Coordinates of C-alpha atoms in Angstrom, one line a residue:
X244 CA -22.0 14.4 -6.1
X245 CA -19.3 16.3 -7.7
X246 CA -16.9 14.3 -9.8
X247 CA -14.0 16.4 -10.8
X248 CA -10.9 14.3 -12.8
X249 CA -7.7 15.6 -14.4
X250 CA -4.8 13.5 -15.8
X251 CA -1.8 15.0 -15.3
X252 CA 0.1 15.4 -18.2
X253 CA 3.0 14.2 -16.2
X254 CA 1.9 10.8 -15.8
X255 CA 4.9 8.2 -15.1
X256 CA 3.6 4.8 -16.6
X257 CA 5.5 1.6 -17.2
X258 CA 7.3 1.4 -20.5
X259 CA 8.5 -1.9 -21.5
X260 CA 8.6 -4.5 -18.8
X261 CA 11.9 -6.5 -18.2
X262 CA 11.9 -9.9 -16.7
X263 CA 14.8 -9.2 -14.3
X264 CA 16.6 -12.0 -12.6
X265 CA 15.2 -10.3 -9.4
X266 CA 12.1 -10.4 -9.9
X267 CA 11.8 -14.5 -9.9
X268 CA 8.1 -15.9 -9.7
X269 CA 9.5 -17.8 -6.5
X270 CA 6.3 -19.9 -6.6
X271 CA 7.6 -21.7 -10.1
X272 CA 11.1 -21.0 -10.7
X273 CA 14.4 -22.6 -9.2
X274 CA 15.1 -20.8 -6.0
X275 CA 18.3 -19.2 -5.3
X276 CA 20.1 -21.1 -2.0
X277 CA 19.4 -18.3 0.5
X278 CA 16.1 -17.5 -0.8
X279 CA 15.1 -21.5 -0.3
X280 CA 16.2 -21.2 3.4
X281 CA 14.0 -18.3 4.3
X282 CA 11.3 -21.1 3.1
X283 CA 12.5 -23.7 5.2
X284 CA 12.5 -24.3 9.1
X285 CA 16.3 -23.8 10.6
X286 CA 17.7 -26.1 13.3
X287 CA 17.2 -24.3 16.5
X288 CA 20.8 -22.3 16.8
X289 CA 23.0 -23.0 20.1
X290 CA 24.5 -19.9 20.4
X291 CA 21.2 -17.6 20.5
X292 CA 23.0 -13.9 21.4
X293 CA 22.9 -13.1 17.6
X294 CA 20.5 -14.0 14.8
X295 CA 22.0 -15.8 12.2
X296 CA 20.2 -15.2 8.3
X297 CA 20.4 -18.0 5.4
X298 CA 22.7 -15.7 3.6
X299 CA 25.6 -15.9 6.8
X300 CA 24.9 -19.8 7.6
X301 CA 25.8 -20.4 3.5
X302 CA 28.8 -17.7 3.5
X303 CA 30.3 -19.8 6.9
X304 CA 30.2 -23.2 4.7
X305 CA 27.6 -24.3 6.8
X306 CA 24.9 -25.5 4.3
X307 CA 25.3 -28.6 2.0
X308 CA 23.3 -29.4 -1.0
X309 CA 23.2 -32.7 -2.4
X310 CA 26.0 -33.6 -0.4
X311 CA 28.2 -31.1 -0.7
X312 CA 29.2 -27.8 1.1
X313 CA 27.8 -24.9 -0.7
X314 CA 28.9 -21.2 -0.6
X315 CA 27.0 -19.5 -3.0
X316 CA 23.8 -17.6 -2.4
X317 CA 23.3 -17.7 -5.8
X318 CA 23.2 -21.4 -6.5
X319 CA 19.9 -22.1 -7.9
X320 CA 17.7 -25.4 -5.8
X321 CA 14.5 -27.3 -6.7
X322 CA 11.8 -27.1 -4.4
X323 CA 11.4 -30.9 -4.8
X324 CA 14.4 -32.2 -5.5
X325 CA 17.5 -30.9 -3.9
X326 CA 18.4 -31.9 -0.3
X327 CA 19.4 -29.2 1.7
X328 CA 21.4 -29.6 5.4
X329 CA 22.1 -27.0 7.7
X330 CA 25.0 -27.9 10.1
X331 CA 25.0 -31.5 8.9
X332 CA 21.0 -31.8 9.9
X333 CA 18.7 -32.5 6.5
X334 CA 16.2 -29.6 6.4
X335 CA 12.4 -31.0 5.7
X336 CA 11.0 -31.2 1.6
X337 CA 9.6 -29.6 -0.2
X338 CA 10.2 -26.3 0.3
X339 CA 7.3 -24.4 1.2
X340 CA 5.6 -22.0 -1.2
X341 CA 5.2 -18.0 0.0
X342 CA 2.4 -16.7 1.6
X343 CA 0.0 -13.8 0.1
X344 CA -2.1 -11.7 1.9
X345 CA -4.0 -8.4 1.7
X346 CA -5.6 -6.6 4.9
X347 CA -7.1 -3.6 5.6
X348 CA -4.8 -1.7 8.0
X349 CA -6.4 0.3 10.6
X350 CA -5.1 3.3 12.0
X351 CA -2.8 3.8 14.8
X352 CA -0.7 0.6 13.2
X353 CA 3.2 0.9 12.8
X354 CA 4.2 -0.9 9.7
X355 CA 7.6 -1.5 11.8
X356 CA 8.8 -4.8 13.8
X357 CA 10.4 -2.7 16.5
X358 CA 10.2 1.2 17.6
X359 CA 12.2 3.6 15.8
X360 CA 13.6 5.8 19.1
X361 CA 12.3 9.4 18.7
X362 CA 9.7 8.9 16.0
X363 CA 7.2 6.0 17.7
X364 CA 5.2 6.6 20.5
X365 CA 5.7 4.5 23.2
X366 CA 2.3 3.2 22.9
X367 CA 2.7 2.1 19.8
X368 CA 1.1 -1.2 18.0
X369 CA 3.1 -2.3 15.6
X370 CA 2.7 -4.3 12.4
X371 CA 4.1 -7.8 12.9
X372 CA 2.3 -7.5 16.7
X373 CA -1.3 -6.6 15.3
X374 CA -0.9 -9.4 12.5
X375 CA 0.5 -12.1 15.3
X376 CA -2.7 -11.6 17.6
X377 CA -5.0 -11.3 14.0
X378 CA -3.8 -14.6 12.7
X379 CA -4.3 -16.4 16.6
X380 CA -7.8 -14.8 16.4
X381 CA -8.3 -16.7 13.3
X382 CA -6.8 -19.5 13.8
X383 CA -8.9 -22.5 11.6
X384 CA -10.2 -19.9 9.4
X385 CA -9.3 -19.9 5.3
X386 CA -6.9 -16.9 6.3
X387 CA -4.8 -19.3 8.3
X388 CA -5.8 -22.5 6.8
X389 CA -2.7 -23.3 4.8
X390 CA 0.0 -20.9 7.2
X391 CA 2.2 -22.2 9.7
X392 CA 1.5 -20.3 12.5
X393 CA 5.5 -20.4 13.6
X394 CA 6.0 -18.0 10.2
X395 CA 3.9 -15.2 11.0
X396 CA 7.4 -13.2 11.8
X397 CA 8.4 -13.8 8.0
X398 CA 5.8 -11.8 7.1
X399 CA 6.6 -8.2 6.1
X400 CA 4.5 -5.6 4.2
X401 CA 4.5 -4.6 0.3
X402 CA 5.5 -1.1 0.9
X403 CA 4.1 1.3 3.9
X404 CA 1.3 3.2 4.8
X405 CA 2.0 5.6 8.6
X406 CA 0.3 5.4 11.3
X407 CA -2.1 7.9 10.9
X408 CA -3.5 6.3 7.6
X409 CA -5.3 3.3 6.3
X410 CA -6.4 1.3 4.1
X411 CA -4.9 -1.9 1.6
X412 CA -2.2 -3.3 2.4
X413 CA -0.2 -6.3 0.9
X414 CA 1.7 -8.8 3.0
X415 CA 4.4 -11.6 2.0
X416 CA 7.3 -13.6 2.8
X417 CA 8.2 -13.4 -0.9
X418 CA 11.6 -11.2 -1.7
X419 CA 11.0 -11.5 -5.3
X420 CA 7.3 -10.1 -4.8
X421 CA 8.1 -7.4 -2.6
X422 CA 11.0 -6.5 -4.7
X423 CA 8.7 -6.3 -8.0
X424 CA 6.1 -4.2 -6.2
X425 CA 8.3 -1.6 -4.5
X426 CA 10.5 -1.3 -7.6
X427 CA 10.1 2.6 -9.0
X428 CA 10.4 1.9 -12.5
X429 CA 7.5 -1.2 -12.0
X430 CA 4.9 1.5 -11.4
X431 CA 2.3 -0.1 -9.8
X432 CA -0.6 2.4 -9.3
X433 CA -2.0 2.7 -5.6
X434 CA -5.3 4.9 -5.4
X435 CA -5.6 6.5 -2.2
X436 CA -9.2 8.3 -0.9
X437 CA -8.0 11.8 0.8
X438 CA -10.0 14.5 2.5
X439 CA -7.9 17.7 2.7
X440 CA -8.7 20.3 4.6
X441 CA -8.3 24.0 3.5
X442 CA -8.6 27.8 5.3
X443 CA -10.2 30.8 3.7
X444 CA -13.3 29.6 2.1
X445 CA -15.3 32.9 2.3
X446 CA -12.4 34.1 0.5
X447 CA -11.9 31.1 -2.3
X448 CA -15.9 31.9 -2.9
X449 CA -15.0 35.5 -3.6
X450 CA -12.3 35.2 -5.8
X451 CA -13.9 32.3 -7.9
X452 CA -17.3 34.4 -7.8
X453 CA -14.9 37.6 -9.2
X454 CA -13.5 35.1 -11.8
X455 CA -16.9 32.9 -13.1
X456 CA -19.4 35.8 -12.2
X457 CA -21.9 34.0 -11.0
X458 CA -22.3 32.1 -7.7
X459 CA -19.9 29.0 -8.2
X460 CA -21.0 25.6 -7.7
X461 CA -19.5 22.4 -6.5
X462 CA -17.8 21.6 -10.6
X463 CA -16.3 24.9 -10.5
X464 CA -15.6 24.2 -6.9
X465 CA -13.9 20.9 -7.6
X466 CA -12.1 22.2 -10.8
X467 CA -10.3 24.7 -8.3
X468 CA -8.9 22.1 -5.8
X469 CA -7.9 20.5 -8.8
X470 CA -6.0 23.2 -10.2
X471 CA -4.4 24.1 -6.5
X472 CA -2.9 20.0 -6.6
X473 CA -1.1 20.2 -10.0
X474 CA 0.1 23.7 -9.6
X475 CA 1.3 23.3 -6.3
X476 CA 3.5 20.7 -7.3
X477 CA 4.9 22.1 -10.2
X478 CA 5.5 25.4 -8.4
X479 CA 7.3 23.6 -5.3
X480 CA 9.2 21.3 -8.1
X481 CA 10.6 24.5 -9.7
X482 CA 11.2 26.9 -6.5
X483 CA 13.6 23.9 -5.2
X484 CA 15.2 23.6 -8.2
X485 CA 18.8 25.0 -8.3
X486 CA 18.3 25.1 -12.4
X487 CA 16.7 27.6 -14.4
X488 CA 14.4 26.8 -17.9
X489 CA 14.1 23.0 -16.5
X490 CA 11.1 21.6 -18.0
X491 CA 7.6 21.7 -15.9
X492 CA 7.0 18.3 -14.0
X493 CA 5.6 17.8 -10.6
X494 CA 7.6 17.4 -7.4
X495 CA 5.7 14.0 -6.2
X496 CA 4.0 12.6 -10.1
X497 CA 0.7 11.0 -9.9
X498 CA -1.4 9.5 -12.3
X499 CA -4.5 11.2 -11.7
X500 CA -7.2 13.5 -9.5
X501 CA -10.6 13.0 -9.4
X502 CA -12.6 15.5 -6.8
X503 CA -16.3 14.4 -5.5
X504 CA -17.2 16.5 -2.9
X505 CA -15.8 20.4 -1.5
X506 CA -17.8 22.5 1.0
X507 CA -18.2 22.9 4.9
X508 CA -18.8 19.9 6.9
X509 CA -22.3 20.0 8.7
X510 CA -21.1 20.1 12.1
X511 CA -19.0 22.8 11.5
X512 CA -19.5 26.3 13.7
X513 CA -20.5 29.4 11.3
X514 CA -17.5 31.2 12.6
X515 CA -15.0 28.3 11.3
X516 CA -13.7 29.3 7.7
X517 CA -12.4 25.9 7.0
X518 CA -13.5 23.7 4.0
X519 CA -13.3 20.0 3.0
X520 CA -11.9 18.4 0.1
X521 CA -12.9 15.1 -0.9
X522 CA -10.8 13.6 -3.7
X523 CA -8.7 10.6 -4.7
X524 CA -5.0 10.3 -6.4
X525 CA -3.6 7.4 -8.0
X526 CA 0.3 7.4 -7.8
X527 CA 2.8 5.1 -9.2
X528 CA 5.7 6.0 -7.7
X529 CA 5.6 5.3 -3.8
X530 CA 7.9 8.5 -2.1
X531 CA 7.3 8.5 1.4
X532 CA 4.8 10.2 2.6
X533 CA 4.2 11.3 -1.1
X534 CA 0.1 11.9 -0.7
X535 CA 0.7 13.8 2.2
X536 CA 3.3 16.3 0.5
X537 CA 1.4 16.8 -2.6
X538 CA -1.6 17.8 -0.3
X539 CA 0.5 20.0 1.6
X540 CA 2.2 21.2 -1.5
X541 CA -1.2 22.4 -2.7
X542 CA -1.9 24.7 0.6
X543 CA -4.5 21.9 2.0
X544 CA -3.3 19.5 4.7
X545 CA -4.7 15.9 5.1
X546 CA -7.4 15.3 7.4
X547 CA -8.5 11.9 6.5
X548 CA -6.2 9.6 3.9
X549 CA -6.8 5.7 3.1
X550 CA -5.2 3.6 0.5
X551 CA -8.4 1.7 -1.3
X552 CA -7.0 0.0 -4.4
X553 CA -4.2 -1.7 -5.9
X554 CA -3.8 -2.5 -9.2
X555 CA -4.0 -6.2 -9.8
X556 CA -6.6 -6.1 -7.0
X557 CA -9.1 -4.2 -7.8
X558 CA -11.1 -6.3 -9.5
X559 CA -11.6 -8.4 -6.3
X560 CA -11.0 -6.6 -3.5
X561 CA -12.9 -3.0 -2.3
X562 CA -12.8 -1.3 1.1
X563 CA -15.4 0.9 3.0
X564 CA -14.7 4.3 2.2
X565 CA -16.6 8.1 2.7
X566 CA -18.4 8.8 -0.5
X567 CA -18.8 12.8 0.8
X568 CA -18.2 14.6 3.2
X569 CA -21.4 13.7 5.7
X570 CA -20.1 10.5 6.0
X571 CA -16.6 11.7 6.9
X572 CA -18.1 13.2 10.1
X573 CA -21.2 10.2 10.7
X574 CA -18.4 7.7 9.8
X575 CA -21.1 6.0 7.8
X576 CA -18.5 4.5 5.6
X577 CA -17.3 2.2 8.1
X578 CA -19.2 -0.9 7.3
X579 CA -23.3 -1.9 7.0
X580 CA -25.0 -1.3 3.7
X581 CA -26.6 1.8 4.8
X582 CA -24.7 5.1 3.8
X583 CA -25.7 8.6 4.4
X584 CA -26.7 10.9 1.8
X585 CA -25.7 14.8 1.9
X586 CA -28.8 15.7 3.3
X587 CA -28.3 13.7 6.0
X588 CA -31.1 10.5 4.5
X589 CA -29.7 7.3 4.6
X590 CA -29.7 5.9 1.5
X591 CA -29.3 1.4 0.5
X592 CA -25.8 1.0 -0.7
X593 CA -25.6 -2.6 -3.3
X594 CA -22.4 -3.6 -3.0
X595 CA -20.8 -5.5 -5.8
X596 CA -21.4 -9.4 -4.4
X597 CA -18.3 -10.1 -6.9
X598 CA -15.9 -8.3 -5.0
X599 CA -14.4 -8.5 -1.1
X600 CA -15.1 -5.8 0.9
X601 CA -12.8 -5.4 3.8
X602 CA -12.9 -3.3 6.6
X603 CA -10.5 -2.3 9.0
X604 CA -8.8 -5.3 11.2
X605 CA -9.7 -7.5 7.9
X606 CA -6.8 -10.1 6.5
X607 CA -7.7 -12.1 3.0
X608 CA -5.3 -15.0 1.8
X609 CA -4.4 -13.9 -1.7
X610 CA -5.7 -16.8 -4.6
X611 CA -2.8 -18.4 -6.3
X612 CA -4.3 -16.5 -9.9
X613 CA -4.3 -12.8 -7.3
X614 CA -0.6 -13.2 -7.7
X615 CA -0.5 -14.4 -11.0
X616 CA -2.2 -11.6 -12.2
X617 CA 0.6 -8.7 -10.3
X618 CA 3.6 -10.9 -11.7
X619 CA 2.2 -10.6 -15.2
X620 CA 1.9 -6.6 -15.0
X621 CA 5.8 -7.0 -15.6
X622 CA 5.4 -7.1 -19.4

């Protein structure tokens, strides 16, 4: 297997953490007034035309604490303590803690809780739909055993991954999480397994043969795809740029780009010039669609992309993924301990017994230390 790796000299870590104000462990600290009543059951509204959030009711005067009428989101409540009242009716303690949970999103999933008009096809699953019918399917299970079944709406995903990918992806009813893992200057890095598909390989044999002098074989191979990634970034960063003499950086930055496998897939016809990159970037900063551009960027264009760690996660989580290219056409990647070698063998893959493998359609309650963990990458 070929294991090609670069770090790009225009990596974008984290320097120097802040504790900001929002980015509150909402598990542990004092919650702000809206933020509690997310958390809390509302009495049943009797004018149901429009949806009324925690941050209106305590704007309209409508919410009392300890008594007396509060206005301000801002006004910090104990979980256990305070007594909250929503139109005069005492709202149940304590107030429940989040929920955390990571899933393996399948393709063909919109992480959307209604259709965008003009973008989603009509047939289209969407997010908070697949996880309803997920959690009633597991109903009694340790997924649900500690999640009121009446929240599932609350829950919203960490970020996005489209419709056409896959892979990890985090789920909460906490702000303050959300907030922390989204935040750009955070930088929490998100490795993503990508096969890109390329035209012209007779010809990307001939000029590498021209330039190494010899046959090349699957390092030199790898050490091409890798150069074709960085550069194409750069190159599209500075041919947009309205500047001139503005330093070198890429137009999406990522952390890294590790190449395992180029070539022609098996069941390709001889006449087909097409090749097959196997590869995975890490990225810290989440632009949309950002794996996707920097593929296209490089003159290749995704054919296969899953998200398939997260840091904070990886030492307990792992997904089924293609380790070359045979197993990107077999789809022996998708579950069973059996995966297929190059050649075609199968060969016994040991799995790390330490570790949760999901596969697609999976959902995992996150631990209470899983979350701990994230919240202390701040610093």
């Amino acid at each position: 297997m070929v294991n090609q790796q670069i770090e790009t000299p225009h990596n974008n870590r984290r320097n120097g953490r802040r504790n900001e104000p929002r980015f509150l462990d909402y598990r542990r600290s004092p919650l702000p007034l809206d933020v509690a009543l997310s958390f809390l059951p509302l009495p049943a509204q009797q004018d149901r035309s429009t949806a009324v959030t925690p941050r209106q009711l305590v704007l309209a005067g409508k919410v009392h604490v300890n008594g007396l009428v509060e206005t301000s989101c801002h006004r910090l409540v104990c979980r256990y303590h305070d007594k909250i009242a929503v139109d005069d009716v005492e709202l149940k303690r304590p107030i429940s803690l989040p929920s955390y949970f990571v899933c393996y999103k399948p393709r063909g999933i919109v992480c959307s809780n209604k259709r965008n008009e003009g973008i989603d096809r009509e047939d289209a699953v969407y997010i908070s739909d697949w996880l309803s019918q997920t959690f009633m399917n597991r109903r009694g299970q340790e997924v649900c055993a500690s999640f009121d079944m009446s929240d599932v709406k609350s829950i919203n995903t960490v970020g996005r991954l489209d419709e056409e990918s896959e892979g990890l992806l985090l789920l909460t009813n906490d702000g303050s999480f959300s907030r922390l893992l989204c935040d750009p200057e955070f930088g929490l890095s998100k490795t993503y397994r990508v096969v890109a598909k390329g035209s012209g390989y007779s010809s990307l044999l001939n000029s590498l043969l021209q330039e190494e002098g010899s046959c090349p074989d699957g390092e030199v191979l790898a050490r091409r795809i890798t150069e074709m990634i960085d550069c194409g970034n750069t190159a599209n960063f500075q041919s947009s740029s309205k500047s001139h003499g503005t330093p070198s950086k890429l137009h999406f930055p990522y952390e890294n780009c590790t190449v395992f496998d180029v070539g022609k897939l098996p069941s390709q016809h001889s006449s087909d010039d097409s090749y097959y990159a196997l590869l995975d970037l890490t990225l810290r900063e989440g632009k949309t669609h950002a794996v996707r551009r920097i593929i296209k960027n490089s003159g290749l264009r995704v054919f296969y992309l899953s998200r398939i760690q997260v840091e904070g996660l990886c030492d307990s989580f792992a997904v089924v993924k293609p380790r070359n290219l045979v197993e990107v056409v077999a789809g022996g990647f998708s579950g069973g301990l059996n995966s297929i070698n190059k050649d075609g063998t199968l060969f016994s893959d040991h799995r790390d017994d330490s570790l949760v493998t999901l596969e697609p359609g999976d959902v995992v309650a996150l631990k209470s230390w899983h979350v701990d963990r994230i919240f202390s990458l701040r610093s």
